[in-house]
């Protein structure tokens, strides 16, 4: 279980997060809603280890990981701009995390191809990612995140760059695949429809504090 305990953070001398506490169980997706500048992405970066809280702790499975660097947390972070590597083909983008973990390149590529097949991306395995559609690129980004079997998946406005019809299609698809993977997931979004389509619980970040969205 992922736990945030009394997280505080200032931005430009003003309080941004005021004692935020939150728990996310394995297999559960929790959405964070809120206006731009409310601190949603900052909170996600604190969970990922990319920023440090001024006070408070991040715990996972009864262990304080607040001081643990990002690469040792076993978490995966997906961005709204996909953050794929343009110099790598689809297969090697997906295999990248396994190779970084020390897996043999051939073995990592084999696992990547096996993951791409049921997602309808096998035919694109050797293609450059910039030749794919936005929806295909986002599927590649999710496959790259899931192949390492992360303990927590963090999604920062993952569909904001896509059109409305594609967002609706991918919401259902991602919710199914994330649920099947059985990990804790935190979704940052400004779209309540998106939150309702993917999350079991949702909170609104307002004035530095969490309020139940439903």
PDB file of C-alpha atoms in Angstrom:
ATOM      1  CA  UNK A   1       0.000   0.000   0.000  1.00  0.00           C
ATOM      2  CA  UNK A   2       1.161   3.515  -0.864  1.00  0.00           C
ATOM      3  CA  UNK A   3       0.743   6.071   1.930  1.00  0.00           C
ATOM      4  CA  UNK A   4       1.326   9.816   2.050  1.00  0.00           C
ATOM      5  CA  UNK A   5       1.569  11.099   5.598  1.00  0.00           C
ATOM      6  CA  UNK A   6       1.113  14.801   6.382  1.00  0.00           C
ATOM      7  CA  UNK A   7       2.924  16.166   3.313  1.00  0.00           C
ATOM      8  CA  UNK A   8       3.812  19.879   3.370  1.00  0.00           C
ATOM      9  CA  UNK A   9       5.354  21.942   0.561  1.00  0.00           C
ATOM     10  CA  UNK A  10       5.710  25.655  -0.265  1.00  0.00           C
ATOM     11  CA  UNK A  11       6.006  27.237  -3.702  1.00  0.00           C
ATOM     12  CA  UNK A  12       7.299  30.785  -4.210  1.00  0.00           C
ATOM     13  CA  UNK A  13       6.973  31.379  -0.500  1.00  0.00           C
ATOM     14  CA  UNK A  14       3.326  30.321  -0.408  1.00  0.00           C
ATOM     15  CA  UNK A  15       1.956  27.078   1.090  1.00  0.00           C
ATOM     16  CA  UNK A  16       1.108  24.655  -1.723  1.00  0.00           C
ATOM     17  CA  UNK A  17       0.493  21.403   0.173  1.00  0.00           C
ATOM     18  CA  UNK A  18      -0.824  21.649   3.727  1.00  0.00           C
ATOM     19  CA  UNK A  19      -0.665  18.305   5.478  1.00  0.00           C
ATOM     20  CA  UNK A  20      -1.774  16.022   2.645  1.00  0.00           C
ATOM     21  CA  UNK A  21      -2.389  12.421   3.701  1.00  0.00           C
ATOM     22  CA  UNK A  22      -3.574   9.679   1.349  1.00  0.00           C
ATOM     23  CA  UNK A  23      -3.568   5.889   1.061  1.00  0.00           C
ATOM     24  CA  UNK A  24      -3.754   3.865  -2.156  1.00  0.00           C
ATOM     25  CA  UNK A  25      -4.124   0.085  -1.996  1.00  0.00           C
ATOM     26  CA  UNK A  26      -2.722  -2.435  -4.455  1.00  0.00           C
ATOM     27  CA  UNK A  27      -5.114  -2.790  -7.392  1.00  0.00           C
ATOM     28  CA  UNK A  28      -6.716   0.587  -6.671  1.00  0.00           C
ATOM     29  CA  UNK A  29      -6.633   3.745  -8.775  1.00  0.00           C
ATOM     30  CA  UNK A  30      -7.102   7.054  -6.956  1.00  0.00           C
ATOM     31  CA  UNK A  31      -7.629  10.285  -8.901  1.00  0.00           C
ATOM     32  CA  UNK A  32      -6.356  13.719  -7.875  1.00  0.00           C
ATOM     33  CA  UNK A  33      -8.446  16.576  -9.236  1.00  0.00           C
ATOM     34  CA  UNK A  34      -7.870  20.290  -8.920  1.00  0.00           C
ATOM     35  CA  UNK A  35      -7.254  23.530 -10.762  1.00  0.00           C
ATOM     36  CA  UNK A  36      -3.970  24.318 -12.501  1.00  0.00           C
ATOM     37  CA  UNK A  37      -1.395  25.306  -9.904  1.00  0.00           C
ATOM     38  CA  UNK A  38      -3.192  23.518  -7.071  1.00  0.00           C
ATOM     39  CA  UNK A  39      -0.212  21.234  -6.441  1.00  0.00           C
ATOM     40  CA  UNK A  40      -1.370  18.005  -8.105  1.00  0.00           C
ATOM     41  CA  UNK A  41       1.755  17.469 -10.197  1.00  0.00           C
ATOM     42  CA  UNK A  42       4.003  18.523  -7.313  1.00  0.00           C
ATOM     43  CA  UNK A  43       2.383  15.891  -5.099  1.00  0.00           C
ATOM     44  CA  UNK A  44       2.908  13.284  -7.825  1.00  0.00           C
ATOM     45  CA  UNK A  45       6.590  14.247  -8.083  1.00  0.00           C
ATOM     46  CA  UNK A  46       6.942  13.855  -4.315  1.00  0.00           C
ATOM     47  CA  UNK A  47       5.494  10.341  -4.575  1.00  0.00           C
ATOM     48  CA  UNK A  48       7.909   9.571  -7.427  1.00  0.00           C
ATOM     49  CA  UNK A  49      10.883  10.938  -5.483  1.00  0.00           C
ATOM     50  CA  UNK A  50      11.560  13.716  -7.998  1.00  0.00           C
ATOM     51  CA  UNK A  51      10.874  16.344  -5.320  1.00  0.00           C
ATOM     52  CA  UNK A  52      11.238  16.186  -1.550  1.00  0.00           C
ATOM     53  CA  UNK A  53       8.526  17.269   0.881  1.00  0.00           C
ATOM     54  CA  UNK A  54       9.439  19.929   3.434  1.00  0.00           C
ATOM     55  CA  UNK A  55       7.847  17.690   6.039  1.00  0.00           C
ATOM     56  CA  UNK A  56       5.836  14.494   6.035  1.00  0.00           C
ATOM     57  CA  UNK A  57       6.649  11.050   4.678  1.00  0.00           C
ATOM     58  CA  UNK A  58       5.992   8.721   1.766  1.00  0.00           C
ATOM     59  CA  UNK A  59       5.525   5.092   2.830  1.00  0.00           C
ATOM     60  CA  UNK A  60       5.155   1.905   0.825  1.00  0.00           C
ATOM     61  CA  UNK A  61       4.283  -1.458   2.359  1.00  0.00           C
ATOM     62  CA  UNK A  62       5.034  -0.246   5.899  1.00  0.00           C
ATOM     63  CA  UNK A  63       8.440   1.199   4.926  1.00  0.00           C
ATOM     64  CA  UNK A  64       9.367   4.893   4.932  1.00  0.00           C
ATOM     65  CA  UNK A  65      10.752   5.595   1.439  1.00  0.00           C
ATOM     66  CA  UNK A  66      10.823   9.401   1.698  1.00  0.00           C
ATOM     67  CA  UNK A  67      14.611   9.540   1.289  1.00  0.00           C
ATOM     68  CA  UNK A  68      14.775   6.776  -1.314  1.00  0.00           C
ATOM     69  CA  UNK A  69      15.882   7.987  -4.785  1.00  0.00           C
ATOM     70  CA  UNK A  70      13.413   7.577  -7.684  1.00  0.00           C
ATOM     71  CA  UNK A  71      15.284   4.717  -9.352  1.00  0.00           C
ATOM     72  CA  UNK A  72      15.047   2.604  -6.196  1.00  0.00           C
ATOM     73  CA  UNK A  73      11.324   3.054  -5.566  1.00  0.00           C
ATOM     74  CA  UNK A  74      10.102   0.706  -8.273  1.00  0.00           C
ATOM     75  CA  UNK A  75       7.485   3.232  -9.396  1.00  0.00           C
ATOM     76  CA  UNK A  76       6.612   4.189 -12.981  1.00  0.00           C
ATOM     77  CA  UNK A  77       5.604   7.693 -14.086  1.00  0.00           C
ATOM     78  CA  UNK A  78       3.645   8.483 -17.271  1.00  0.00           C
ATOM     79  CA  UNK A  79       3.578  12.035 -18.624  1.00  0.00           C
ATOM     80  CA  UNK A  80       1.052  13.850 -20.790  1.00  0.00           C
ATOM     81  CA  UNK A  81       3.603  14.219 -23.620  1.00  0.00           C
ATOM     82  CA  UNK A  82       4.306  10.439 -23.703  1.00  0.00           C
ATOM     83  CA  UNK A  83       8.098  11.042 -23.114  1.00  0.00           C
ATOM     84  CA  UNK A  84       9.065   8.321 -25.597  1.00  0.00           C
ATOM     85  CA  UNK A  85      12.580   8.125 -27.018  1.00  0.00           C
ATOM     86  CA  UNK A  86      12.465   9.296 -30.658  1.00  0.00           C
ATOM     87  CA  UNK A  87      15.744   7.564 -31.557  1.00  0.00           C
ATOM     88  CA  UNK A  88      14.417   4.131 -30.506  1.00  0.00           C
ATOM     89  CA  UNK A  89      11.831   2.001 -32.239  1.00  0.00           C
ATOM     90  CA  UNK A  90       8.617   0.898 -30.524  1.00  0.00           C
ATOM     91  CA  UNK A  91      10.021  -2.412 -29.277  1.00  0.00           C
ATOM     92  CA  UNK A  92      13.133  -0.831 -27.782  1.00  0.00           C
ATOM     93  CA  UNK A  93      11.107   1.940 -26.126  1.00  0.00           C
ATOM     94  CA  UNK A  94       9.064  -0.728 -24.344  1.00  0.00           C
ATOM     95  CA  UNK A  95      12.146  -2.823 -23.524  1.00  0.00           C
ATOM     96  CA  UNK A  96      14.111   0.151 -22.179  1.00  0.00           C
ATOM     97  CA  UNK A  97      13.135  -0.239 -18.514  1.00  0.00           C
ATOM     98  CA  UNK A  98      14.063  -3.915 -18.435  1.00  0.00           C
ATOM     99  CA  UNK A  99      17.443  -3.206 -20.018  1.00  0.00           C
ATOM    100  CA  UNK A 100      18.063  -0.484 -17.420  1.00  0.00           C
ATOM    101  CA  UNK A 101      17.300  -3.059 -14.717  1.00  0.00           C
ATOM    102  CA  UNK A 102      20.037  -5.307 -16.086  1.00  0.00           C
ATOM    103  CA  UNK A 103      18.051  -7.735 -18.235  1.00  0.00           C
ATOM    104  CA  UNK A 104      19.751  -9.058 -21.353  1.00  0.00           C
ATOM    105  CA  UNK A 105      18.805  -7.010 -24.398  1.00  0.00           C
ATOM    106  CA  UNK A 106      17.524 -10.010 -26.344  1.00  0.00           C
ATOM    107  CA  UNK A 107      15.374 -11.138 -23.420  1.00  0.00           C
ATOM    108  CA  UNK A 108      14.002  -7.615 -22.876  1.00  0.00           C
ATOM    109  CA  UNK A 109      13.106  -7.285 -26.556  1.00  0.00           C
ATOM    110  CA  UNK A 110      11.363 -10.652 -26.493  1.00  0.00           C
ATOM    111  CA  UNK A 111       9.240  -9.595 -23.518  1.00  0.00           C
ATOM    112  CA  UNK A 112       8.461  -6.255 -25.184  1.00  0.00           C
ATOM    113  CA  UNK A 113       7.233  -7.963 -28.349  1.00  0.00           C
ATOM    114  CA  UNK A 114       5.087 -10.342 -26.300  1.00  0.00           C
ATOM    115  CA  UNK A 115       3.488  -7.379 -24.524  1.00  0.00           C
ATOM    116  CA  UNK A 116       2.884  -5.446 -27.754  1.00  0.00           C
ATOM    117  CA  UNK A 117       1.031  -8.282 -29.479  1.00  0.00           C
ATOM    118  CA  UNK A 118      -2.240  -8.290 -27.476  1.00  0.00           C
ATOM    119  CA  UNK A 119      -2.322  -4.487 -27.669  1.00  0.00           C
ATOM    120  CA  UNK A 120      -2.457  -4.548 -31.471  1.00  0.00           C
ATOM    121  CA  UNK A 121       1.026  -3.053 -31.764  1.00  0.00           C
ATOM    122  CA  UNK A 122       3.040  -6.067 -32.919  1.00  0.00           C
ATOM    123  CA  UNK A 123       3.146  -4.829 -36.513  1.00  0.00           C
ATOM    124  CA  UNK A 124       4.698  -1.562 -35.301  1.00  0.00           C
ATOM    125  CA  UNK A 125       7.463  -3.146 -33.200  1.00  0.00           C
ATOM    126  CA  UNK A 126      10.261  -1.979 -35.526  1.00  0.00           C
ATOM    127  CA  UNK A 127       8.665   1.384 -36.355  1.00  0.00           C
ATOM    128  CA  UNK A 128       9.910   4.717 -35.013  1.00  0.00           C
ATOM    129  CA  UNK A 129       7.560   6.031 -32.353  1.00  0.00           C
ATOM    130  CA  UNK A 130       7.056   9.367 -34.107  1.00  0.00           C
ATOM    131  CA  UNK A 131       5.356   7.562 -37.018  1.00  0.00           C
ATOM    132  CA  UNK A 132       2.544   6.336 -34.741  1.00  0.00           C
ATOM    133  CA  UNK A 133      -0.742   8.048 -33.947  1.00  0.00           C
ATOM    134  CA  UNK A 134      -1.236   9.763 -30.588  1.00  0.00           C
ATOM    135  CA  UNK A 135      -3.271   6.855 -29.255  1.00  0.00           C
ATOM    136  CA  UNK A 136      -0.682   4.324 -30.378  1.00  0.00           C
ATOM    137  CA  UNK A 137       2.107   6.342 -28.764  1.00  0.00           C
ATOM    138  CA  UNK A 138       0.215   6.455 -25.481  1.00  0.00           C
ATOM    139  CA  UNK A 139      -0.276   2.677 -25.581  1.00  0.00           C
ATOM    140  CA  UNK A 140       3.470   2.299 -26.124  1.00  0.00           C
ATOM    141  CA  UNK A 141       4.091   4.571 -23.124  1.00  0.00           C
ATOM    142  CA  UNK A 142       1.801   2.436 -20.940  1.00  0.00           C
ATOM    143  CA  UNK A 143       3.428  -0.771 -22.159  1.00  0.00           C
ATOM    144  CA  UNK A 144       6.850   0.679 -21.299  1.00  0.00           C
ATOM    145  CA  UNK A 145       5.576   1.561 -17.809  1.00  0.00           C
ATOM    146  CA  UNK A 146       3.964  -1.815 -17.134  1.00  0.00           C
ATOM    147  CA  UNK A 147       6.685  -4.121 -18.473  1.00  0.00           C
ATOM    148  CA  UNK A 148       8.862  -3.529 -15.389  1.00  0.00           C
ATOM    149  CA  UNK A 149       5.945  -4.529 -13.127  1.00  0.00           C
ATOM    150  CA  UNK A 150       6.091  -1.309 -11.076  1.00  0.00           C
ATOM    151  CA  UNK A 151       4.793  -1.257  -7.527  1.00  0.00           C
ATOM    152  CA  UNK A 152       2.990   2.032  -8.201  1.00  0.00           C
ATOM    153  CA  UNK A 153       1.920   3.686 -11.464  1.00  0.00           C
ATOM    154  CA  UNK A 154       1.759   7.495 -11.501  1.00  0.00           C
ATOM    155  CA  UNK A 155      -0.156   9.154 -14.345  1.00  0.00           C
ATOM    156  CA  UNK A 156       0.138  12.901 -14.916  1.00  0.00           C
ATOM    157  CA  UNK A 157      -2.672  14.113 -17.238  1.00  0.00           C
ATOM    158  CA  UNK A 158      -1.999  11.122 -19.534  1.00  0.00           C
ATOM    159  CA  UNK A 159      -4.666  11.908 -22.147  1.00  0.00           C
ATOM    160  CA  UNK A 160      -4.714  15.710 -22.251  1.00  0.00           C
ATOM    161  CA  UNK A 161      -2.920  15.863 -25.618  1.00  0.00           C
ATOM    162  CA  UNK A 162      -5.489  13.611 -27.328  1.00  0.00           C
ATOM    163  CA  UNK A 163      -8.884  14.336 -28.881  1.00  0.00           C
ATOM    164  CA  UNK A 164     -12.088  13.640 -26.954  1.00  0.00           C
ATOM    165  CA  UNK A 165     -13.076  10.419 -28.742  1.00  0.00           C
ATOM    166  CA  UNK A 166      -9.636   8.887 -28.298  1.00  0.00           C
ATOM    167  CA  UNK A 167      -9.494   9.955 -24.643  1.00  0.00           C
ATOM    168  CA  UNK A 168     -12.735   8.084 -23.969  1.00  0.00           C
ATOM    169  CA  UNK A 169     -11.476   4.946 -25.705  1.00  0.00           C
ATOM    170  CA  UNK A 170      -8.132   4.951 -23.898  1.00  0.00           C
ATOM    171  CA  UNK A 171      -9.662   5.631 -20.475  1.00  0.00           C
ATOM    172  CA  UNK A 172     -11.521   2.330 -20.575  1.00  0.00           C
ATOM    173  CA  UNK A 173      -8.567   0.461 -22.048  1.00  0.00           C
ATOM    174  CA  UNK A 174      -6.066   1.816 -19.525  1.00  0.00           C
ATOM    175  CA  UNK A 175      -8.392   1.183 -16.579  1.00  0.00           C
ATOM    176  CA  UNK A 176      -8.719  -2.453 -17.637  1.00  0.00           C
ATOM    177  CA  UNK A 177      -4.976  -2.982 -18.115  1.00  0.00           C
ATOM    178  CA  UNK A 178      -3.999  -1.183 -14.893  1.00  0.00           C
ATOM    179  CA  UNK A 179      -6.568  -3.184 -12.946  1.00  0.00           C
ATOM    180  CA  UNK A 180      -5.279  -6.444 -14.432  1.00  0.00           C
ATOM    181  CA  UNK A 181      -1.724  -5.523 -13.396  1.00  0.00           C
ATOM    182  CA  UNK A 182      -2.883  -5.217  -9.772  1.00  0.00           C
ATOM    183  CA  UNK A 183      -0.756  -2.212  -8.806  1.00  0.00           C
ATOM    184  CA  UNK A 184      -1.588   0.956  -6.902  1.00  0.00           C
ATOM    185  CA  UNK A 185      -2.141   3.857  -9.301  1.00  0.00           C
ATOM    186  CA  UNK A 186      -2.482   7.619  -8.847  1.00  0.00           C
ATOM    187  CA  UNK A 187      -4.093   9.609 -11.671  1.00  0.00           C
ATOM    188  CA  UNK A 188      -3.626  13.380 -11.818  1.00  0.00           C
ATOM    189  CA  UNK A 189      -6.285  15.007 -13.976  1.00  0.00           C
ATOM    190  CA  UNK A 190      -8.454  18.120 -14.249  1.00  0.00           C
ATOM    191  CA  UNK A 191     -11.211  16.082 -15.962  1.00  0.00           C
ATOM    192  CA  UNK A 192     -13.823  14.602 -13.605  1.00  0.00           C
ATOM    193  CA  UNK A 193     -15.178  12.357 -16.388  1.00  0.00           C
ATOM    194  CA  UNK A 194     -11.716  10.904 -16.782  1.00  0.00           C
ATOM    195  CA  UNK A 195     -11.436  10.390 -13.042  1.00  0.00           C
ATOM    196  CA  UNK A 196     -14.797   8.619 -12.860  1.00  0.00           C
ATOM    197  CA  UNK A 197     -13.865   6.416 -15.808  1.00  0.00           C
ATOM    198  CA  UNK A 198     -10.612   5.195 -14.293  1.00  0.00           C
ATOM    199  CA  UNK A 199     -10.571   5.625 -10.512  1.00  0.00           C
ATOM    200  CA  UNK A 200     -12.330   3.963  -7.613  1.00  0.00           C
ATOM    201  CA  UNK A 201     -11.869   7.069  -5.450  1.00  0.00           C
ATOM    202  CA  UNK A 202     -11.127  10.710  -6.192  1.00  0.00           C
ATOM    203  CA  UNK A 203      -9.927  13.694  -4.194  1.00  0.00           C
ATOM    204  CA  UNK A 204      -9.841  17.371  -5.076  1.00  0.00           C
ATOM    205  CA  UNK A 205      -6.767  19.340  -4.050  1.00  0.00           C
ATOM    206  CA  UNK A 206      -7.991  22.751  -2.966  1.00  0.00           C
ATOM    207  CA  UNK A 207      -6.134  25.263  -0.804  1.00  0.00           C
ATOM    208  CA  UNK A 208      -3.391  22.731  -0.213  1.00  0.00           C
ATOM    209  CA  UNK A 209      -5.736  20.140   1.294  1.00  0.00           C
ATOM    210  CA  UNK A 210      -7.572  17.098  -0.037  1.00  0.00           C
ATOM    211  CA  UNK A 211     -11.366  17.079  -0.201  1.00  0.00           C
ATOM    212  CA  UNK A 212     -13.350  14.014  -1.219  1.00  0.00           C
ATOM    213  CA  UNK A 213     -14.619  14.474  -4.791  1.00  0.00           C
ATOM    214  CA  UNK A 214     -17.232  11.756  -4.410  1.00  0.00           C
TER     215      UNK A 214
END
